[in-house]
Amino acid sequence: GVLQRQVKSLLELDFEVASDYVLNAEMATLVANEVAPRVEIVAPNVTAEDDIMPRRLPLAPEEYAKLPLRAPVVTIMGHVDHGKTTLLDTLRKSAVAASEAGGITQHIGAFEVALPGGKITFLDTPGHAAFENMRARGANVTDIVVLVVAADDGVMPQTREAIKHAHAADVPIIVAINKCDKPGIDKERIKNQLLEHDVQIEELGGDTMAVEISALKGTGLDDLEESILTLAEIQELRADPTGPVEGMTLESQVKKGRGSTATVLVKEGTLRIGDILVAGTSWCRVKSMATDAGVQLQEAPPATPVEVLGWRELPAAGERVVQVDSEDAAKKAIAARERRMARAKAVSAIDEINAARIKAAAAAAELAKVKRKNRAAALRAQGTDRGDGPAVTPVAVIVKGDVSGSVEAVVDALAKIDHPELNVTVSASGVGAITESDVERTYAATTAIVGAGAEGRAASGMASAGLVVGFNVKPDKKAAALAKRHKVTVVSSNVIYKLMDNVKEHLATLLAPET
Ligand code: GDP
C-alpha cells in the first residue's frame, strides 16, 4: 500500500524507478511531501560538491610517507589593525625582490615565498570570513595559521575568534607578536594573555611558537618564515605530484583582455598547460598559468597558487577543482551537477511551499476567529446571546481510508486540530469506501452530540451537520446523495495534506458567519 503509493508518486514526479530503488534525500523529500503534511530533512542536503567527480582516496601511512614533501599553506589571522595586511605586503615584497620578476605584482589570492629552507604558500585574503567559508565548505586548505597580535594592544576579540577558528579546524598556530618596533611594549603580558586563551607558548612550557616581528620594518620575518618551515617539517606535509590534478579555486574574476580567470591552488598532481579542469559548473582548458608576480608557468606542482586562464565561465571561489580527461567528460560532469542542483532547488522550493502553507493555515484560523468574534458581538447586540460566551462547536467526524495505516494517519492528524471554538471528535473510523451508513452514522453522531441543538445549528446558519473524511476512498452515488440531503460534508483526497487542508477549509466555514 504505502510503498506502492510511494512508487506511484515517484513516477508522477518523473523519477525513474526500479523495484530496488534506494531513495536519496531529495527524492525522499519529494515523495514525502506528497503523503505528509510537513517534511523536514534531517540528513544533510546533497550539494554540487558531493557528486560523481573522482576524489583521491587517503593513502596508507607507508604509501603517504613515500610522497615528496610540499610547501605549507599559511593563513594570516588576527585582530583588525594588528598588522595582517602590512605583514602580507612585506612578505610579498621580499619574495618579489628575491625573484627576478620586475616587481609588479597582482593580487591573485595567494603567493609563494621561496626560501633556502623551502617554499611557503601564503593565502593573502586575511580575515576570518574567508577561512570560515572555506572550512564550512569542507575545503580547508590551510596547514598553519599565523596569529598576528599587536604588542601594543594584546589579545583582542578577533584574536580570540581566530584562536577558536584555528582550534576548531585543528590547524596549528604560530604567534607573530607584531609592532615590536614600538617603544615600551610588554611582550610577556601578551604571552600570558594567550595562555589564558589556550595558546601555550613554548617558553611557557607549551608547544606554540611565538616570534617577535615588526611587519612595518620587516624585522623578525626571517624568524617567522623559519618557524613556519620548522612546523611544516613536523607536520610532514606531502602530496602526490603525479596523477590527476585536484585543487581549490581561491578567487575568480573577469579581467580585461584575459576573460574569466581563477586562482587555483594545486593540492595534488601537477597542473600543466592544456589540462582540462572542472570547478563547480564551469570548466577550463588551461590556456596559461601565472604567479602573483606575473611569472608564466608551464607546470604547477602541489601547493602552488596560479592564476589560470581559459575558463568558459567564471567559477566561484572555494570550489573544488578536478582534472578530467576530455572536454566531453567536463561537459558531462557539469550537466550532472546542474541536474543535481536543479533538484536541490526543487526540494528547497517545496520546503518554502510547506512553510507558506502552514502560515496560510494559521492566518485562516486567525481570520475565522475574528469572524467568529464579530458574529458573537453581533448576536449580543441583537440580544440573542445567552450570555455564556462563545460556544464550542462540536464536529463529529467519521474517517474512512483504503488501508488501516492511512486511516490511523488521518485520525492522528485530526486529533491534532486544536481550536478554541471547535471540538473535533472522531466518532468512528474504518477501512473501505464511504457508504450510506457512514453518512447516516455521521448524521446520527452529530445529532447525538449537539442533541436538540441540531436544528438550532442549522437555523443559525451552520453549513454542515457532520463530516466524513476519506483517504483514497470516495462515497458511492447513494452515499453522496444522502450526504447532500443530511447536509453531511464529505471530503476525500489521496494526499494527506490536501485532505487536511480541505478539512480545515470546512471547519473554517463552521466558524465564519454565513453570508
Ligand atoms: P590589519 O587590519 O591587521 O590588516 O592591519 P594593517 O596591516 O592595516 O595595519 C594597521 C596599522 O598598523 C597600519 O597603520 C600599519 O602601518 C600599522 N602597523 C602594521 N604593522 C606594524 C608594525 O610592525 N609596527 C608599527 N609601528 N606599525 C605597524
Coordinates of N, CA and C in Angstrom, one line a residue, residues 26-119:
E26 N 16.7 14.0 -1.8 CA 15.8 14.9 -2.5 C 14.5 14.1 -3.0
M27 N 14.8 12.9 -3.5 CA 13.6 12.1 -3.9 C 12.7 11.8 -2.7
A28 N 13.3 11.4 -1.6 CA 12.5 11.1 -0.4 C 11.7 12.3 0.0
T29 N 12.3 13.5 -0.1 CA 11.6 14.7 0.2 C 10.4 14.9 -0.7
L30 N 10.6 14.8 -2.0 CA 9.5 15.0 -2.9 C 8.4 14.0 -2.7
V31 N 8.7 12.7 -2.4 CA 7.7 11.7 -2.2 C 7.0 12.0 -0.9
A32 N 7.8 12.3 0.1 CA 7.2 12.5 1.5 C 6.3 13.7 1.4
N33 N 6.6 14.7 0.6 CA 5.7 15.9 0.5 C 4.4 15.5 -0.1
E34 N 4.3 14.5 -0.8 CA 3.1 14.0 -1.4 C 2.2 13.3 -0.4
V35 N 2.8 12.8 0.6 CA 2.0 11.9 1.6 C 2.0 12.5 3.0
A36 N 2.7 13.5 3.3 CA 2.8 14.0 4.6 C 2.5 15.5 4.6
P37 N 2.0 16.1 5.7 CA 1.7 17.5 5.7 C 2.9 18.3 5.8
R38 N 4.0 17.8 6.4 CA 5.2 18.6 6.5 C 6.4 17.7 6.6
V39 N 7.5 18.1 5.9 CA 8.6 17.3 5.8 C 9.8 18.1 6.3
E40 N 10.7 17.4 7.1 CA 11.9 18.1 7.5 C 13.1 17.2 7.0
I41 N 14.1 17.8 6.5 CA 15.3 17.0 6.0 C 16.2 16.9 7.2
V42 N 16.4 15.7 7.7 CA 17.2 15.5 8.9 C 18.7 15.3 8.4
A43 N 18.9 14.5 7.4 CA 20.2 14.3 6.8 C 20.6 15.5 6.0
P44 N 21.9 15.8 6.0 CA 22.3 17.0 5.2 C 21.9 16.9 3.7
N45 N 21.7 18.1 3.2 CA 21.3 18.1 1.8 C 22.4 17.8 0.8
V46 N 22.0 17.3 -0.3 CA 23.0 17.0 -1.4 C 23.5 18.3 -2.0
T47 N 24.7 18.5 -2.2 CA 25.2 19.7 -2.8 C 26.0 19.3 -4.1
A48 N 26.3 20.3 -4.8 CA 27.1 20.1 -6.1 C 28.4 19.4 -5.8
E49 N 28.9 19.7 -4.6 CA 30.3 19.2 -4.2 C 30.3 17.6 -4.2
D50 N 29.2 17.2 -3.6 CA 29.1 15.7 -3.2 C 28.6 15.0 -4.5
D51 N 29.4 14.7 -5.4 CA 28.9 14.0 -6.6 C 29.9 13.1 -7.2
I52 N 29.7 12.9 -8.4 CA 30.4 11.8 -9.1 C 31.9 12.1 -9.4
M53 N 32.3 13.3 -9.2 CA 33.7 13.6 -9.5 C 34.7 12.8 -8.7
P54 N 35.7 12.3 -9.4 CA 36.6 11.4 -8.7 C 37.3 12.2 -7.6
R55 N 37.7 11.5 -6.6 CA 38.4 12.0 -5.4 C 39.5 11.0 -5.0
R56 N 40.7 11.5 -4.8 CA 41.7 10.5 -4.4 C 41.4 9.9 -3.0
L57 N 41.7 8.7 -2.9 CA 41.4 8.0 -1.6 C 42.6 8.3 -0.7
P58 N 42.4 8.4 0.6 CA 43.5 8.6 1.5 C 44.5 7.4 1.4
L59 N 45.7 7.7 1.5 CA 46.8 6.7 1.4 C 47.1 6.0 2.7
A60 N 47.5 4.8 2.6 CA 48.1 4.2 3.8 C 49.3 4.9 4.3
P61 N 49.6 5.0 5.6 CA 50.7 5.8 6.1 C 52.0 5.5 5.4
E62 N 52.3 4.2 5.1 CA 53.6 3.8 4.4 C 53.6 4.3 3.0
E63 N 52.4 4.4 2.4 CA 52.4 5.0 1.0 C 52.6 6.5 1.0
Y64 N 51.9 7.1 2.0 CA 52.0 8.6 2.2 C 53.4 9.0 2.4
A65 N 54.1 8.2 3.2 CA 55.5 8.6 3.6 C 56.4 8.5 2.4
K66 N 56.0 7.9 1.3 CA 56.9 7.8 0.1 C 56.7 9.1 -0.8
L67 N 55.7 9.8 -0.5 CA 55.4 11.0 -1.4 C 56.4 12.1 -1.0
P68 N 56.7 13.0 -2.0 CA 57.6 14.1 -1.7 C 56.9 15.2 -0.8
L69 N 57.7 15.9 -0.1 CA 57.2 17.0 0.8 C 56.6 18.1 -0.1
R70 N 55.7 18.8 0.4 CA 55.2 20.0 -0.3 C 55.2 21.2 0.6
A71 N 55.0 22.4 0.0 CA 55.1 23.6 0.8 C 53.8 23.7 1.7
P72 N 54.0 24.3 2.9 CA 52.9 24.5 3.7 C 52.0 25.7 3.2
V73 N 50.7 25.6 3.4 CA 49.8 26.7 3.1 C 49.4 27.5 4.3
V74 N 49.7 28.8 4.4 CA 49.6 29.5 5.6 C 48.5 30.6 5.4
T75 N 47.7 30.7 6.5 CA 46.7 31.8 6.5 C 47.1 32.8 7.7
I76 N 47.0 34.1 7.4 CA 47.3 35.0 8.5 C 46.0 35.5 9.1
M77 N 45.9 35.4 10.4 CA 44.7 35.9 11.1 C 45.1 36.8 12.3
G78 N 44.1 37.5 12.8 CA 44.3 38.4 13.9 C 43.3 39.5 14.0
H79 N 43.4 40.3 15.0 CA 42.5 41.4 15.2 C 42.8 42.5 14.2
V80 N 41.7 43.3 13.9 CA 41.8 44.4 13.0 C 42.9 45.4 13.5
D81 N 43.7 45.9 12.5 CA 44.8 46.8 12.8 C 46.0 46.3 13.5
H82 N 46.0 45.0 13.6 CA 47.2 44.4 14.3 C 48.3 44.2 13.3
G83 N 48.1 44.4 12.0 CA 49.2 44.4 11.0 C 49.2 43.2 10.0
K84 N 48.0 42.6 9.8 CA 47.9 41.4 8.9 C 48.3 41.9 7.4
T85 N 47.7 43.0 7.0 CA 47.9 43.4 5.6 C 49.4 43.8 5.4
T86 N 49.9 44.5 6.4 CA 51.2 45.0 6.4 C 52.2 43.8 6.3
L87 N 51.9 42.8 7.1 CA 52.8 41.6 7.1 C 52.8 40.9 5.7
L88 N 51.6 40.8 5.2 CA 51.5 40.1 3.8 C 52.2 40.9 2.8
D89 N 52.1 42.3 2.9 CA 52.8 43.1 1.9 C 54.3 43.0 2.0
T90 N 54.8 43.0 3.2 CA 56.2 42.9 3.4 C 56.7 41.5 3.0
L91 N 56.0 40.5 3.3 CA 56.4 39.2 2.9 C 56.5 39.1 1.4
R92 N 55.4 39.6 0.7 CA 55.3 39.5 -0.7 C 56.5 40.3 -1.4
K93 N 56.7 41.5 -0.8 CA 57.8 42.4 -1.4 C 59.1 41.7 -1.3
S94 N 59.4 41.0 -0.2 CA 60.7 40.4 0.0 C 60.7 39.2 -1.0
A95 N 59.6 38.6 -1.3 CA 59.6 37.4 -2.2 C 59.8 37.9 -3.6
V96 N 59.2 39.0 -4.0 CA 59.4 39.5 -5.3 C 60.8 40.0 -5.5
A97 N 61.3 40.7 -4.5 CA 62.6 41.3 -4.6 C 63.6 40.1 -4.8
A98 N 63.3 39.0 -4.2 CA 64.3 37.8 -4.2 C 64.2 37.2 -5.6
S99 N 63.0 37.3 -6.3 CA 62.9 36.6 -7.6 C 63.3 37.6 -8.7
E100 N 63.4 37.2 -9.9 CA 63.8 38.1 -11.0 C 62.7 38.9 -11.6
A101 N 61.5 38.6 -11.2 CA 60.3 39.3 -11.8 C 60.4 40.8 -11.5
G102 N 60.0 41.6 -12.4 CA 60.2 43.0 -12.3 C 59.6 43.8 -11.2
G103 N 59.0 43.1 -10.3 CA 58.5 43.8 -9.1 C 57.0 44.2 -9.2
I104 N 56.4 43.9 -10.4 CA 55.0 44.3 -10.5 C 54.2 43.0 -10.1
T105 N 53.4 43.2 -9.0 CA 52.7 42.0 -8.5 C 51.2 42.3 -8.7
Q106 N 50.4 41.3 -8.8 CA 49.0 41.5 -8.8 C 48.4 40.6 -7.7
H107 N 47.3 41.0 -7.2 CA 46.6 40.2 -6.2 C 45.8 39.0 -6.9
I108 N 46.3 37.8 -6.5 CA 45.5 36.7 -7.1 C 45.0 35.8 -6.0
G109 N 45.2 36.2 -4.7 CA 44.6 35.4 -3.6 C 45.6 34.6 -2.8
A110 N 46.8 34.5 -3.4 CA 47.9 33.7 -2.7 C 49.2 34.0 -3.4
F111 N 50.3 33.8 -2.6 CA 51.6 33.9 -3.3 C 52.6 33.0 -2.5
E112 N 53.7 32.8 -3.3 CA 54.7 31.8 -2.8 C 55.9 32.5 -2.4
V113 N 56.5 32.1 -1.3 CA 57.8 32.7 -0.9 C 58.8 31.5 -0.9
A114 N 59.9 31.7 -1.7 CA 60.9 30.7 -1.8 C 62.1 31.0 -0.9
L115 N 62.4 30.1 0.0 CA 63.5 30.4 0.9 C 64.5 29.3 0.8
P116 N 65.7 29.5 1.3 CA 66.7 28.4 1.2 C 66.2 27.1 1.8
G117 N 65.4 27.2 2.8 CA 64.9 26.0 3.5 C 63.6 25.4 2.9
G118 N 63.1 26.0 1.9 CA 61.8 25.5 1.2 C 60.9 26.7 0.9
K119 N 59.8 26.3 0.3 CA 58.8 27.3 -0.1 C 57.7 27.4 0.9

